[in-house]
PDB file of C-alpha atoms in Angstrom:
ATOM      1  CA  UNK A 263     -67.458 -61.052  -9.293  1.00 56.00           C
ATOM      2  CA  UNK A 264     -68.416 -58.594 -12.022  1.00 53.00           C
ATOM      3  CA  UNK A 265     -65.999 -56.824 -14.394  1.00 58.00           C
ATOM      4  CA  UNK A 266     -66.289 -53.602 -12.387  1.00 68.00           C
ATOM      5  CA  UNK A 267     -65.222 -55.262  -9.139  1.00 76.00           C
ATOM      6  CA  UNK A 268     -62.363 -57.026 -10.899  1.00 80.00           C
ATOM      7  CA  UNK A 269     -61.139 -53.705 -12.284  1.00 87.00           C
ATOM      8  CA  UNK A 270     -61.379 -52.218  -8.798  1.00 92.00           C
ATOM      9  CA  UNK A 271     -59.417 -55.181  -7.419  1.00 94.00           C
ATOM     10  CA  UNK A 272     -56.722 -54.692 -10.069  1.00 94.00           C
ATOM     11  CA  UNK A 273     -56.479 -51.027  -9.059  1.00 96.00           C
ATOM     12  CA  UNK A 274     -56.158 -52.033  -5.399  1.00 97.00           C
ATOM     13  CA  UNK A 275     -53.354 -54.468  -6.231  1.00 97.00           C
ATOM     14  CA  UNK A 276     -51.608 -51.749  -8.239  1.00 97.00           C
ATOM     15  CA  UNK A 277     -52.015 -49.321  -5.350  1.00 98.00           C
ATOM     16  CA  UNK A 278     -50.470 -51.870  -3.006  1.00 98.00           C
ATOM     17  CA  UNK A 279     -47.470 -52.277  -5.337  1.00 98.00           C
ATOM     18  CA  UNK A 280     -47.024 -48.494  -5.291  1.00 98.00           C
ATOM     19  CA  UNK A 281     -47.358 -48.382  -1.495  1.00 98.00           C
ATOM     20  CA  UNK A 282     -44.586 -50.922  -0.975  1.00 98.00           C
ATOM     21  CA  UNK A 283     -42.463 -49.110  -3.524  1.00 97.00           C
ATOM     22  CA  UNK A 284     -42.838 -45.980  -1.396  1.00 97.00           C
ATOM     23  CA  UNK A 285     -41.942 -47.945   1.733  1.00 97.00           C
ATOM     24  CA  UNK A 286     -38.833 -49.277   0.009  1.00 96.00           C
ATOM     25  CA  UNK A 287     -37.742 -45.729  -0.837  1.00 96.00           C
ATOM     26  CA  UNK A 288     -38.489 -44.589   2.720  1.00 96.00           C
ATOM     27  CA  UNK A 289     -36.329 -47.426   4.050  1.00 94.00           C
ATOM     28  CA  UNK A 290     -33.362 -45.896   2.224  1.00 90.00           C
ATOM     29  CA  UNK A 291     -33.504 -42.922   4.604  1.00 90.00           C
ATOM     30  CA  UNK A 292     -33.536 -45.003   7.769  1.00 91.00           C
ATOM     31  CA  UNK A 293     -30.311 -45.414   9.759  1.00 90.00           C
ATOM     32  CA  UNK A 294     -28.531 -48.740   9.302  1.00 91.00           C
ATOM     33  CA  UNK A 295     -26.485 -50.691  11.846  1.00 90.00           C
ATOM     34  CA  UNK A 296     -22.709 -50.502  11.555  1.00 88.00           C
ATOM     35  CA  UNK A 297     -22.550 -54.161  10.500  1.00 88.00           C
ATOM     36  CA  UNK A 298     -24.766 -53.350   7.525  1.00 90.00           C
ATOM     37  CA  UNK A 299     -22.999 -50.096   6.617  1.00 87.00           C
ATOM     38  CA  UNK A 300     -19.643 -51.865   6.594  1.00 85.00           C
ATOM     39  CA  UNK A 301     -20.870 -54.477   4.110  1.00 84.00           C
ATOM     40  CA  UNK A 302     -22.414 -52.815   1.045  1.00 77.00           C
ATOM     41  CA  UNK A 303     -23.661 -56.199  -0.163  1.00 78.00           C
ATOM     42  CA  UNK A 304     -26.010 -56.266   2.814  1.00 88.00           C
ATOM     43  CA  UNK A 305     -27.715 -52.964   2.016  1.00 91.00           C
ATOM     44  CA  UNK A 306     -30.310 -54.426  -0.368  1.00 93.00           C
ATOM     45  CA  UNK A 307     -31.095 -57.338   1.913  1.00 93.00           C
ATOM     46  CA  UNK A 308     -31.547 -55.060   4.939  1.00 95.00           C
ATOM     47  CA  UNK A 309     -33.902 -52.726   3.061  1.00 95.00           C
ATOM     48  CA  UNK A 310     -35.825 -55.655   1.593  1.00 96.00           C
ATOM     49  CA  UNK A 311     -36.288 -57.209   5.036  1.00 96.00           C
ATOM     50  CA  UNK A 312     -37.607 -53.922   6.451  1.00 97.00           C
ATOM     51  CA  UNK A 313     -40.298 -53.808   3.754  1.00 98.00           C
ATOM     52  CA  UNK A 314     -41.063 -57.482   4.402  1.00 97.00           C
ATOM     53  CA  UNK A 315     -41.389 -56.700   8.106  1.00 98.00           C
ATOM     54  CA  UNK A 316     -43.899 -53.920   7.371  1.00 98.00           C
ATOM     55  CA  UNK A 317     -45.993 -56.291   5.269  1.00 98.00           C
ATOM     56  CA  UNK A 318     -45.872 -58.997   7.940  1.00 98.00           C
ATOM     57  CA  UNK A 319     -47.069 -56.637  10.679  1.00 98.00           C
ATOM     58  CA  UNK A 320     -49.891 -55.169   8.595  1.00 98.00           C
ATOM     59  CA  UNK A 321     -51.076 -58.364   6.878  1.00 98.00           C
ATOM     60  CA  UNK A 322     -50.650 -60.614   9.932  1.00 98.00           C
ATOM     61  CA  UNK A 323     -52.658 -58.374  12.249  1.00 98.00           C
ATOM     62  CA  UNK A 324     -55.210 -57.751   9.473  1.00 98.00           C
ATOM     63  CA  UNK A 325     -55.793 -61.493   8.920  1.00 98.00           C
ATOM     64  CA  UNK A 326     -55.956 -62.200  12.651  1.00 97.00           C
ATOM     65  CA  UNK A 327     -58.441 -59.396  13.400  1.00 97.00           C
ATOM     66  CA  UNK A 328     -60.611 -60.216  10.377  1.00 97.00           C
ATOM     67  CA  UNK A 329     -60.987 -63.871  11.364  1.00 97.00           C
ATOM     68  CA  UNK A 330     -61.436 -62.971  15.028  1.00 96.00           C
ATOM     69  CA  UNK A 331     -64.259 -60.552  14.204  1.00 96.00           C
ATOM     70  CA  UNK A 332     -65.934 -62.937  11.729  1.00 95.00           C
ATOM     71  CA  UNK A 333     -65.381 -66.486  13.055  1.00 95.00           C
ATOM     72  CA  UNK A 334     -68.379 -67.697  11.034  1.00 95.00           C
ATOM     73  CA  UNK A 335     -66.177 -67.488   7.942  1.00 95.00           C
ATOM     74  CA  UNK A 336     -64.298 -70.569   9.128  1.00 94.00           C
ATOM     75  CA  UNK A 337     -67.416 -72.677   8.583  1.00 94.00           C
ATOM     76  CA  UNK A 338     -67.322 -72.022   4.837  1.00 94.00           C
ATOM     77  CA  UNK A 339     -63.727 -72.028   3.622  1.00 95.00           C
ATOM     78  CA  UNK A 340     -64.682 -72.494  -0.035  1.00 94.00           C
ATOM     79  CA  UNK A 341     -67.422 -69.896  -0.487  1.00 94.00           C
ATOM     80  CA  UNK A 342     -67.212 -67.677   2.597  1.00 95.00           C
ATOM     81  CA  UNK A 343     -66.638 -64.037   1.698  1.00 94.00           C
ATOM     82  CA  UNK A 344     -65.776 -60.799   3.438  1.00 93.00           C
ATOM     83  CA  UNK A 345     -64.793 -57.428   2.038  1.00 94.00           C
ATOM     84  CA  UNK A 346     -61.942 -57.278   4.556  1.00 96.00           C
ATOM     85  CA  UNK A 347     -60.582 -60.609   3.332  1.00 95.00           C
ATOM     86  CA  UNK A 348     -60.833 -59.505  -0.297  1.00 96.00           C
ATOM     87  CA  UNK A 349     -58.948 -56.284   0.448  1.00 96.00           C
ATOM     88  CA  UNK A 350     -56.310 -58.226   2.373  1.00 97.00           C
ATOM     89  CA  UNK A 351     -55.700 -60.556  -0.582  1.00 97.00           C
ATOM     90  CA  UNK A 352     -55.337 -57.539  -2.909  1.00 97.00           C
ATOM     91  CA  UNK A 353     -52.960 -55.889  -0.427  1.00 98.00           C
ATOM     92  CA  UNK A 354     -50.726 -58.960  -0.102  1.00 98.00           C
ATOM     93  CA  UNK A 355     -50.813 -59.634  -3.845  1.00 98.00           C
ATOM     94  CA  UNK A 356     -49.344 -56.162  -4.319  1.00 98.00           C
ATOM     95  CA  UNK A 357     -46.580 -56.945  -1.827  1.00 98.00           C
ATOM     96  CA  UNK A 358     -45.645 -60.220  -3.537  1.00 98.00           C
ATOM     97  CA  UNK A 359     -45.546 -58.493  -6.935  1.00 98.00           C
ATOM     98  CA  UNK A 360     -43.434 -55.646  -5.545  1.00 98.00           C
ATOM     99  CA  UNK A 361     -41.021 -58.002  -3.790  1.00 98.00           C
ATOM    100  CA  UNK A 362     -40.609 -60.124  -6.922  1.00 98.00           C
ATOM    101  CA  UNK A 363     -39.769 -57.016  -8.954  1.00 97.00           C
ATOM    102  CA  UNK A 364     -37.380 -55.823  -6.226  1.00 97.00           C
ATOM    103  CA  UNK A 365     -35.525 -59.147  -6.347  1.00 96.00           C
ATOM    104  CA  UNK A 366     -35.347 -59.213 -10.153  1.00 96.00           C
ATOM    105  CA  UNK A 367     -34.398 -55.564 -10.739  1.00 95.00           C
ATOM    106  CA  UNK A 368     -31.684 -55.707  -8.077  1.00 94.00           C
ATOM    107  CA  UNK A 369     -30.168 -58.828  -9.663  1.00 93.00           C
ATOM    108  CA  UNK A 370     -30.897 -61.061  -6.686  1.00 93.00           C
ATOM    109  CA  UNK A 371     -32.827 -63.716  -8.610  1.00 93.00           C
ATOM    110  CA  UNK A 372     -30.127 -66.363  -8.364  1.00 91.00           C
ATOM    111  CA  UNK A 373     -29.626 -66.077  -4.609  1.00 88.00           C
ATOM    112  CA  UNK A 374     -33.332 -65.571  -3.826  1.00 92.00           C
ATOM    113  CA  UNK A 375     -34.908 -67.908  -6.381  1.00 93.00           C
ATOM    114  CA  UNK A 376     -36.894 -69.696  -3.681  1.00 92.00           C
ATOM    115  CA  UNK A 377     -38.692 -66.472  -2.890  1.00 94.00           C
ATOM    116  CA  UNK A 378     -39.536 -66.008  -6.569  1.00 96.00           C
ATOM    117  CA  UNK A 379     -41.042 -69.500  -6.698  1.00 95.00           C
ATOM    118  CA  UNK A 380     -43.050 -68.817  -3.531  1.00 95.00           C
ATOM    119  CA  UNK A 381     -44.250 -65.453  -4.806  1.00 97.00           C
ATOM    120  CA  UNK A 382     -45.249 -66.866  -8.202  1.00 97.00           C
ATOM    121  CA  UNK A 383     -47.362 -69.474  -6.403  1.00 96.00           C
ATOM    122  CA  UNK A 384     -48.949 -66.863  -4.127  1.00 96.00           C
ATOM    123  CA  UNK A 385     -49.661 -64.356  -6.898  1.00 97.00           C
ATOM    124  CA  UNK A 386     -51.232 -66.925  -9.218  1.00 97.00           C
ATOM    125  CA  UNK A 387     -53.346 -68.378  -6.401  1.00 96.00           C
ATOM    126  CA  UNK A 388     -54.463 -64.962  -5.132  1.00 97.00           C
ATOM    127  CA  UNK A 389     -55.363 -63.754  -8.622  1.00 95.00           C
ATOM    128  CA  UNK A 390     -57.595 -66.803  -9.053  1.00 95.00           C
ATOM    129  CA  UNK A 391     -59.278 -66.012  -5.715  1.00 93.00           C
ATOM    130  CA  UNK A 392     -59.824 -62.375  -6.681  1.00 93.00           C
ATOM    131  CA  UNK A 393     -61.358 -63.358 -10.027  1.00 92.00           C
ATOM    132  CA  UNK A 394     -63.668 -66.076  -8.699  1.00 92.00           C
ATOM    133  CA  UNK A 395     -64.362 -64.778  -5.179  1.00 90.00           C
ATOM    134  CA  UNK A 396     -63.936 -68.341  -3.875  1.00 93.00           C
ATOM    135  CA  UNK A 397     -61.479 -69.701  -1.261  1.00 96.00           C
ATOM    136  CA  UNK A 398     -60.862 -66.212   0.173  1.00 96.00           C
ATOM    137  CA  UNK A 399     -61.159 -67.645   3.691  1.00 97.00           C
ATOM    138  CA  UNK A 400     -58.400 -70.128   2.852  1.00 97.00           C
ATOM    139  CA  UNK A 401     -56.209 -67.196   1.810  1.00 97.00           C
ATOM    140  CA  UNK A 402     -56.965 -65.412   5.089  1.00 97.00           C
ATOM    141  CA  UNK A 403     -55.908 -68.518   7.016  1.00 97.00           C
ATOM    142  CA  UNK A 404     -52.723 -68.786   4.992  1.00 96.00           C
ATOM    143  CA  UNK A 405     -51.927 -65.133   5.625  1.00 97.00           C
ATOM    144  CA  UNK A 406     -51.874 -65.829   9.359  1.00 97.00           C
ATOM    145  CA  UNK A 407     -48.349 -66.960   8.530  1.00 97.00           C
ATOM    146  CA  UNK A 408     -47.428 -63.280   8.491  1.00 98.00           C
ATOM    147  CA  UNK A 409     -47.790 -63.213  12.288  1.00 98.00           C
ATOM    148  CA  UNK A 410     -45.012 -65.810  12.400  1.00 97.00           C
ATOM    149  CA  UNK A 411     -43.019 -63.867   9.803  1.00 97.00           C
ATOM    150  CA  UNK A 412     -42.860 -60.864  12.140  1.00 97.00           C
ATOM    151  CA  UNK A 413     -40.580 -62.784  14.482  1.00 97.00           C
ATOM    152  CA  UNK A 414     -38.754 -64.620  11.706  1.00 96.00           C
ATOM    153  CA  UNK A 415     -37.853 -61.283  10.121  1.00 96.00           C
ATOM    154  CA  UNK A 416     -36.765 -59.874  13.488  1.00 95.00           C
ATOM    155  CA  UNK A 417     -34.498 -62.913  13.799  1.00 94.00           C
ATOM    156  CA  UNK A 418     -32.865 -62.192  10.436  1.00 93.00           C
ATOM    157  CA  UNK A 419     -32.513 -58.477  11.157  1.00 93.00           C
ATOM    158  CA  UNK A 420     -30.835 -59.240  14.485  1.00 91.00           C
ATOM    159  CA  UNK A 421     -28.385 -61.620  12.813  1.00 89.00           C
ATOM    160  CA  UNK A 422     -27.545 -59.114  10.103  1.00 90.00           C
ATOM    161  CA  UNK A 423     -27.003 -56.266  12.532  1.00 87.00           C
ATOM    162  CA  UNK A 424     -24.803 -58.378  14.844  1.00 82.00           C
ATOM    163  CA  UNK A 425     -26.733 -57.199  17.896  1.00 74.00           C
ATOM    164  CA  UNK A 426     -24.572 -58.062  20.924  1.00 65.00           C
ATOM    165  CA  UNK A 427     -27.567 -58.844  23.161  1.00 73.00           C
ATOM    166  CA  UNK A 428     -27.810 -62.619  23.300  1.00 81.00           C
ATOM    167  CA  UNK A 429     -30.798 -62.299  25.620  1.00 89.00           C
ATOM    168  CA  UNK A 430     -32.784 -60.488  22.926  1.00 90.00           C
ATOM    169  CA  UNK A 431     -31.887 -63.045  20.267  1.00 89.00           C
ATOM    170  CA  UNK A 432     -32.591 -65.993  22.573  1.00 91.00           C
ATOM    171  CA  UNK A 433     -35.972 -64.604  23.613  1.00 94.00           C
ATOM    172  CA  UNK A 434     -36.985 -64.030  19.993  1.00 95.00           C
ATOM    173  CA  UNK A 435     -35.707 -67.500  19.071  1.00 94.00           C
ATOM    174  CA  UNK A 436     -38.216 -69.235  21.323  1.00 96.00           C
ATOM    175  CA  UNK A 437     -41.065 -66.835  20.498  1.00 97.00           C
ATOM    176  CA  UNK A 438     -40.332 -67.440  16.824  1.00 96.00           C
ATOM    177  CA  UNK A 439     -40.574 -71.207  17.324  1.00 96.00           C
ATOM    178  CA  UNK A 440     -43.933 -70.946  19.094  1.00 97.00           C
ATOM    179  CA  UNK A 441     -45.293 -68.603  16.434  1.00 97.00           C
ATOM    180  CA  UNK A 442     -44.026 -70.914  13.710  1.00 97.00           C
ATOM    181  CA  UNK A 443     -46.136 -73.739  15.120  1.00 96.00           C
ATOM    182  CA  UNK A 444     -49.194 -71.599  15.887  1.00 97.00           C
ATOM    183  CA  UNK A 445     -49.417 -69.441  12.772  1.00 97.00           C
ATOM    184  CA  UNK A 446     -47.519 -71.338  10.089  1.00 96.00           C
ATOM    185  CA  UNK A 447     -47.571 -75.086  10.667  1.00 97.00           C
ATOM    186  CA  UNK A 448     -51.028 -75.343  12.268  1.00 97.00           C
ATOM    187  CA  UNK A 449     -53.019 -73.354   9.642  1.00 96.00           C
ATOM    188  CA  UNK A 450     -51.077 -75.026   6.849  1.00 96.00           C
ATOM    189  CA  UNK A 451     -51.775 -78.509   8.238  1.00 97.00           C
ATOM    190  CA  UNK A 452     -55.473 -77.736   8.692  1.00 97.00           C
ATOM    191  CA  UNK A 453     -55.874 -76.351   5.172  1.00 97.00           C
ATOM    192  CA  UNK A 454     -54.015 -79.288   3.651  1.00 97.00           C
ATOM    193  CA  UNK A 455     -56.345 -81.704   5.460  1.00 97.00           C
ATOM    194  CA  UNK A 456     -59.392 -79.686   4.416  1.00 96.00           C
ATOM    195  CA  UNK A 457     -58.421 -79.472   0.741  1.00 96.00           C
ATOM    196  CA  UNK A 458     -57.540 -83.166   0.478  1.00 95.00           C
ATOM    197  CA  UNK A 459     -60.808 -84.168   2.148  1.00 95.00           C
ATOM    198  CA  UNK A 460     -63.402 -81.700   0.882  1.00 94.00           C
ATOM    199  CA  UNK A 461     -62.192 -79.869  -2.227  1.00 94.00           C
ATOM    200  CA  UNK A 462     -62.804 -81.376  -5.637  1.00 90.00           C
ATOM    201  CA  UNK A 463     -59.534 -81.998  -7.458  1.00 86.00           C
ATOM    202  CA  UNK A 464     -60.501 -80.222 -10.647  1.00 88.00           C
ATOM    203  CA  UNK A 465     -60.275 -76.705 -12.002  1.00 90.00           C
ATOM    204  CA  UNK A 466     -59.409 -74.093  -9.393  1.00 93.00           C
ATOM    205  CA  UNK A 467     -59.566 -76.694  -6.617  1.00 94.00           C
ATOM    206  CA  UNK A 468     -56.886 -78.815  -8.276  1.00 95.00           C
ATOM    207  CA  UNK A 469     -54.684 -75.791  -8.922  1.00 95.00           C
ATOM    208  CA  UNK A 470     -54.916 -74.569  -5.332  1.00 96.00           C
ATOM    209  CA  UNK A 471     -54.383 -78.070  -3.905  1.00 96.00           C
ATOM    210  CA  UNK A 472     -51.190 -78.479  -5.953  1.00 96.00           C
ATOM    211  CA  UNK A 473     -49.985 -75.054  -4.748  1.00 96.00           C
ATOM    212  CA  UNK A 474     -50.788 -75.994  -1.171  1.00 96.00           C
ATOM    213  CA  UNK A 475     -48.869 -79.284  -1.319  1.00 96.00           C
ATOM    214  CA  UNK A 476     -45.817 -77.585  -2.820  1.00 96.00           C
ATOM    215  CA  UNK A 477     -46.017 -74.946  -0.090  1.00 95.00           C
ATOM    216  CA  UNK A 478     -46.138 -77.766   2.498  1.00 96.00           C
ATOM    217  CA  UNK A 479     -42.816 -79.076   1.210  1.00 95.00           C
ATOM    218  CA  UNK A 480     -41.245 -75.600   1.279  1.00 94.00           C
ATOM    219  CA  UNK A 481     -42.463 -74.875   4.808  1.00 95.00           C
ATOM    220  CA  UNK A 482     -41.110 -78.166   6.153  1.00 94.00           C
ATOM    221  CA  UNK A 483     -37.764 -77.495   4.474  1.00 93.00           C
ATOM    222  CA  UNK A 484     -37.553 -74.035   6.044  1.00 92.00           C
ATOM    223  CA  UNK A 485     -38.576 -75.443   9.414  1.00 94.00           C
ATOM    224  CA  UNK A 486     -35.750 -77.969   9.293  1.00 93.00           C
ATOM    225  CA  UNK A 487     -33.311 -75.157   8.462  1.00 92.00           C
ATOM    226  CA  UNK A 488     -34.598 -73.090  11.367  1.00 92.00           C
ATOM    227  CA  UNK A 489     -34.209 -75.985  13.813  1.00 93.00           C
ATOM    228  CA  UNK A 490     -30.681 -76.779  12.616  1.00 92.00           C
ATOM    229  CA  UNK A 491     -29.589 -73.151  12.755  1.00 90.00           C
ATOM    230  CA  UNK A 492     -31.086 -72.107  16.098  1.00 91.00           C
ATOM    231  CA  UNK A 493     -31.447 -75.334  18.083  1.00 91.00           C
ATOM    232  CA  UNK A 494     -29.130 -77.955  16.574  1.00 89.00           C
ATOM    233  CA  UNK A 495     -26.186 -76.015  15.098  1.00 83.00           C
ATOM    234  CA  UNK A 496     -23.985 -79.128  15.139  1.00 77.00           C
ATOM    235  CA  UNK A 497     -26.179 -80.561  12.363  1.00 74.00           C
ATOM    236  CA  UNK A 498     -25.523 -77.715   9.961  1.00 66.00           C
ATOM    237  CA  UNK A 499     -23.689 -78.695   6.795  1.00 61.00           C
ATOM    238  CA  UNK A 500     -21.842 -76.690   4.212  1.00 52.00           C
ATOM    239  CA  UNK A 501     -22.445 -73.275   5.783  1.00 48.00           C
ATOM    240  CA  UNK A 502     -19.056 -72.637   7.376  1.00 42.00           C
ATOM    241  CA  UNK A 503     -17.383 -69.631   5.813  1.00 39.00           C
ATOM    242  CA  UNK A 504     -20.208 -69.087   3.351  1.00 45.00           C
ATOM    243  CA  UNK A 505     -21.093 -65.494   2.517  1.00 44.00           C
ATOM    244  CA  UNK A 506     -24.866 -65.174   2.467  1.00 47.00           C
ATOM    245  CA  UNK A 507     -25.146 -61.387   2.536  1.00 48.00           C
ATOM    246  CA  UNK A 508     -27.138 -61.248  -0.663  1.00 45.00           C
ATOM    247  CA  UNK A 509     -29.398 -64.161   0.116  1.00 52.00           C
ATOM    248  CA  UNK A 510     -32.809 -63.433   1.474  1.00 56.00           C
ATOM    249  CA  UNK A 511     -33.836 -66.882   2.630  1.00 50.00           C
ATOM    250  CA  UNK A 512     -33.248 -68.564   5.943  1.00 46.00           C
ATOM    251  CA  UNK A 513     -30.158 -70.681   5.385  1.00 41.00           C
ATOM    252  CA  UNK A 514     -27.927 -69.464   8.171  1.00 43.00           C
TER     253      UNK A 514
END
């Protein structure tokens, strides 16, 4: 990757940050459910989830279509390259930067610190991919998680809005579980196996492997929370009466 392409990539990331900033402002004009209007502390979280939903739809479909149209990329995870994949990584880097700034500037760092850790990992990893042009296919596989995030975000929006339709929530609950396995756990497990078996544990490879293993731990933790909340509520601990309006993560 030459200096000119890196400068172009930086401009694309900056453009993505601006795009999500515009989406955040547009979300302010959208109508909000009564349950959100009645609790001012939920306003930021609702708006933030809407922007997250937009990113999940765009990035998830983008990653899926790109890999579907170029399946040969999967045979070279370390050095495979596509312009579409590069643009996708720039696009998602902009989202993670924007979301981190949104959390910090709205004084949500304490309640959403897990997101900040996740975003710091993603941004640092994606910047290394943009600079070197290597492991872009791995990033595309990881971004398949956004397909799962579509239904996870719908779940959180439904809970926040207190939608009375149990059928809608129940249907999404099972779809969300299937998508979690197909687009979050499966790609993550495959990449972890691939990195531990084939990637040299030095330089960028070591950095990305460490990021991947930490992400494994986070994903398993969130999966256990999801199971306890939606399928084994009797196992939940310490959540009774807790106000989580300002918290972005899945804890409830």
